[in-house]
Amino acid sequence: MILDGWFYTGATIGILSAIICIIATIFRNHPADSSILSLAAVEMYLGVYAIYALLSPVPLNGPAWEFWGYIFTALILPPIAFFWGITDKTRWSNLVMAAIGPTILVMIHRLQVIWHG
């Protein structure tokens, strides 16, 4: 299986986002701006990744509908966590936002498996 720069970039952003949100959970009693900004970074990465997937040449076996389902799901997870974070004014909203980084990491790994066959 091929893990390219897209995977490693997404893994780095996802892990950093999770770390930032976990630190905010420890030290803040309400949603932290740093947590929200880390979610924005994850969402921007996913947007660029989706555009890249649309514009890049399709492999011979072609990406399945499953691939686009993963991209769509990955794109809607950070906004859902963001709205949860701004409506739930407790420390645990940061922890909900922290779950997005590892979730996106797993989803990007799965996208790589589907794309590279």
PDB file of N, CA, C and O in Angstrom, residues 3 7-9 12 14 24 27 31-32 37 42 46 58 64 67 78-79 86-87 92 95-97 101 104 110 113:
ATOM      1  N   LEU A   3       1.459   5.091   0.965  1.00  0.00           N
ATOM      2  CA  LEU A   3       1.069   6.239   1.786  1.00  0.00           C
ATOM      3  C   LEU A   3       1.876   7.418   1.279  1.00  0.00           C
ATOM      4  O   LEU A   3       3.092   7.438   1.389  1.00  0.00           O
ATOM      5  N   PHE A   7      -1.312  11.701   2.925  1.00  0.00           N
ATOM      6  CA  PHE A   7      -1.584  10.986   4.163  1.00  0.00           C
ATOM      7  C   PHE A   7      -0.765  11.565   5.313  1.00  0.00           C
ATOM      8  O   PHE A   7      -1.295  11.821   6.398  1.00  0.00           O
ATOM      9  N   TYR A   8       0.529  11.760   5.086  1.00  0.00           N
ATOM     10  CA  TYR A   8       1.384  12.242   6.166  1.00  0.00           C
ATOM     11  C   TYR A   8       1.018  13.661   6.588  1.00  0.00           C
ATOM     12  O   TYR A   8       1.073  13.997   7.771  1.00  0.00           O
ATOM     13  N   THR A   9       0.618  14.492   5.644  1.00  0.00           N
ATOM     14  CA  THR A   9       0.161  15.843   5.981  1.00  0.00           C
ATOM     15  C   THR A   9      -1.119  15.776   6.806  1.00  0.00           C
ATOM     16  O   THR A   9      -1.246  16.447   7.834  1.00  0.00           O
ATOM     17  N   THR A  12      -0.405  14.495  10.326  1.00  0.00           N
ATOM     18  CA  THR A  12       0.208  15.530  11.160  1.00  0.00           C
ATOM     19  C   THR A  12      -0.827  16.537  11.637  1.00  0.00           C
ATOM     20  O   THR A  12      -0.880  16.872  12.819  1.00  0.00           O
ATOM     21  N   GLY A  14      -4.091  16.129  11.829  1.00  0.00           N
ATOM     22  CA  GLY A  14      -5.045  15.469  12.716  1.00  0.00           C
ATOM     23  C   GLY A  14      -4.493  15.249  14.111  1.00  0.00           C
ATOM     24  O   GLY A  14      -5.182  15.482  15.111  1.00  0.00           O
ATOM     25  N   ALA A  24      -6.517  21.855  25.623  1.00  0.00           N
ATOM     26  CA  ALA A  24      -7.590  22.800  25.938  1.00  0.00           C
ATOM     27  C   ALA A  24      -8.601  22.177  26.900  1.00  0.00           C
ATOM     28  O   ALA A  24      -9.147  22.863  27.764  1.00  0.00           O
ATOM     29  N   PHE A  27      -7.069  22.515  30.440  1.00  0.00           N
ATOM     30  CA  PHE A  27      -6.879  23.841  31.019  1.00  0.00           C
ATOM     31  C   PHE A  27      -8.064  24.791  30.886  1.00  0.00           C
ATOM     32  O   PHE A  27      -8.054  25.838  31.530  1.00  0.00           O
ATOM     33  N   PRO A  31     -15.179  26.033  25.455  1.00  0.00           N
ATOM     34  CA  PRO A  31     -14.486  25.787  24.178  1.00  0.00           C
ATOM     35  C   PRO A  31     -13.372  26.807  23.945  1.00  0.00           C
ATOM     36  O   PRO A  31     -13.576  28.007  24.090  1.00  0.00           O
ATOM     37  N   ALA A  32     -12.224  26.316  23.589  1.00  0.00           N
ATOM     38  CA  ALA A  32     -11.065  27.177  23.370  1.00  0.00           C
ATOM     39  C   ALA A  32     -10.984  27.592  21.905  1.00  0.00           C
ATOM     40  O   ALA A  32     -11.326  26.819  21.012  1.00  0.00           O
ATOM     41  N   LEU A  37      -9.784  26.673  15.991  1.00  0.00           N
ATOM     42  CA  LEU A  37      -8.855  26.918  14.886  1.00  0.00           C
ATOM     43  C   LEU A  37      -8.216  25.629  14.396  1.00  0.00           C
ATOM     44  O   LEU A  37      -7.953  25.476  13.195  1.00  0.00           O
ATOM     45  N   VAL A  42      -8.069  21.355  10.038  1.00  0.00           N
ATOM     46  CA  VAL A  42      -8.447  20.028   9.543  1.00  0.00           C
ATOM     47  C   VAL A  42      -9.414  20.166   8.372  1.00  0.00           C
ATOM     48  O   VAL A  42      -9.271  19.495   7.348  1.00  0.00           O
ATOM     49  N   LEU A  46      -8.949  19.001   4.437  1.00  0.00           N
ATOM     50  CA  LEU A  46      -9.894  18.099   3.774  1.00  0.00           C
ATOM     51  C   LEU A  46     -10.467  18.721   2.499  1.00  0.00           C
ATOM     52  O   LEU A  46     -10.687  18.028   1.509  1.00  0.00           O
ATOM     53  N   VAL A  58      -7.799   9.591 -12.572  1.00  0.00           N
ATOM     54  CA  VAL A  58      -8.404   8.445 -11.897  1.00  0.00           C
ATOM     55  C   VAL A  58      -7.558   7.203 -12.144  1.00  0.00           C
ATOM     56  O   VAL A  58      -7.163   6.936 -13.275  1.00  0.00           O
ATOM     57  N   ALA A  64     -14.086   4.097  -5.929  1.00  0.00           N
ATOM     58  CA  ALA A  64     -15.468   3.646  -5.768  1.00  0.00           C
ATOM     59  C   ALA A  64     -16.303   4.758  -5.132  1.00  0.00           C
ATOM     60  O   ALA A  64     -15.779   5.761  -4.662  1.00  0.00           O
ATOM     61  N   PHE A  67     -15.198   5.791  -1.790  1.00  0.00           N
ATOM     62  CA  PHE A  67     -14.193   6.841  -1.665  1.00  0.00           C
ATOM     63  C   PHE A  67     -14.852   8.201  -1.467  1.00  0.00           C
ATOM     64  O   PHE A  67     -14.500   8.953  -0.558  1.00  0.00           O
ATOM     65  N   PRO A  78     -15.829  17.888  10.949  1.00  0.00           N
ATOM     66  CA  PRO A  78     -15.366  19.080  11.676  1.00  0.00           C
ATOM     67  C   PRO A  78     -16.453  20.139  11.897  1.00  0.00           C
ATOM     68  O   PRO A  78     -16.548  20.676  13.004  1.00  0.00           O
ATOM     69  N   PRO A  79     -17.318  20.443  10.907  1.00  0.00           N
ATOM     70  CA  PRO A  79     -18.382  21.402  11.205  1.00  0.00           C
ATOM     71  C   PRO A  79     -19.358  20.915  12.278  1.00  0.00           C
ATOM     72  O   PRO A  79     -19.834  21.700  13.098  1.00  0.00           O
ATOM     73  N   ILE A  86     -19.512  25.056  20.040  1.00  0.00           N
ATOM     74  CA  ILE A  86     -19.992  26.403  20.367  1.00  0.00           C
ATOM     75  C   ILE A  86     -21.355  26.389  21.057  1.00  0.00           C
ATOM     76  O   ILE A  86     -21.734  27.379  21.663  1.00  0.00           O
ATOM     77  N   THR A  87     -22.080  25.278  20.974  1.00  0.00           N
ATOM     78  CA  THR A  87     -23.367  25.212  21.676  1.00  0.00           C
ATOM     79  C   THR A  87     -23.234  24.589  23.068  1.00  0.00           C
ATOM     80  O   THR A  87     -23.992  24.924  23.960  1.00  0.00           O
ATOM     81  N   TRP A  92     -15.972  19.665  28.112  1.00  0.00           N
ATOM     82  CA  TRP A  92     -16.021  18.428  27.326  1.00  0.00           C
ATOM     83  C   TRP A  92     -16.231  18.686  25.839  1.00  0.00           C
ATOM     84  O   TRP A  92     -15.989  17.813  25.020  1.00  0.00           O
ATOM     85  N   LEU A  95     -13.073  18.117  24.223  1.00  0.00           N
ATOM     86  CA  LEU A  95     -12.762  16.697  24.042  1.00  0.00           C
ATOM     87  C   LEU A  95     -13.500  16.126  22.826  1.00  0.00           C
ATOM     88  O   LEU A  95     -12.963  15.284  22.112  1.00  0.00           O
ATOM     89  N   VAL A  96     -14.712  16.595  22.586  1.00  0.00           N
ATOM     90  CA  VAL A  96     -15.439  16.179  21.383  1.00  0.00           C
ATOM     91  C   VAL A  96     -14.667  16.631  20.149  1.00  0.00           C
ATOM     92  O   VAL A  96     -14.501  15.877  19.189  1.00  0.00           O
ATOM     93  N   MET A  97     -14.161  17.858  20.178  1.00  0.00           N
ATOM     94  CA  MET A  97     -13.369  18.356  19.055  1.00  0.00           C
ATOM     95  C   MET A  97     -12.060  17.587  18.928  1.00  0.00           C
ATOM     96  O   MET A  97     -11.541  17.416  17.828  1.00  0.00           O
ATOM     97  N   GLY A 101      -9.590  14.751  15.140  1.00  0.00           N
ATOM     98  CA  GLY A 101      -8.254  14.519  14.581  1.00  0.00           C
ATOM     99  C   GLY A 101      -7.956  13.045  14.330  1.00  0.00           C
ATOM    100  O   GLY A 101      -7.634  12.656  13.199  1.00  0.00           O
ATOM    101  N   ILE A 104     -10.283  11.587  11.578  1.00  0.00           N
ATOM    102  CA  ILE A 104      -9.872  11.985  10.230  1.00  0.00           C
ATOM    103  C   ILE A 104      -8.623  11.216   9.815  1.00  0.00           C
ATOM    104  O   ILE A 104      -8.490  10.810   8.654  1.00  0.00           O
ATOM    105  N   ARG A 110      -7.937   5.157   5.214  1.00  0.00           N
ATOM    106  CA  ARG A 110      -8.871   4.354   4.420  1.00  0.00           C
ATOM    107  C   ARG A 110      -8.990   4.914   2.995  1.00  0.00           C
ATOM    108  O   ARG A 110      -9.067   4.149   2.034  1.00  0.00           O
ATOM    109  N   VAL A 113      -6.084   3.688   1.042  1.00  0.00           N
ATOM    110  CA  VAL A 113      -6.239   2.273   0.690  1.00  0.00           C
ATOM    111  C   VAL A 113      -7.173   2.131  -0.513  1.00  0.00           C
ATOM    112  O   VAL A 113      -6.901   1.380  -1.443  1.00  0.00           O
TER     113      VAL A 113
END
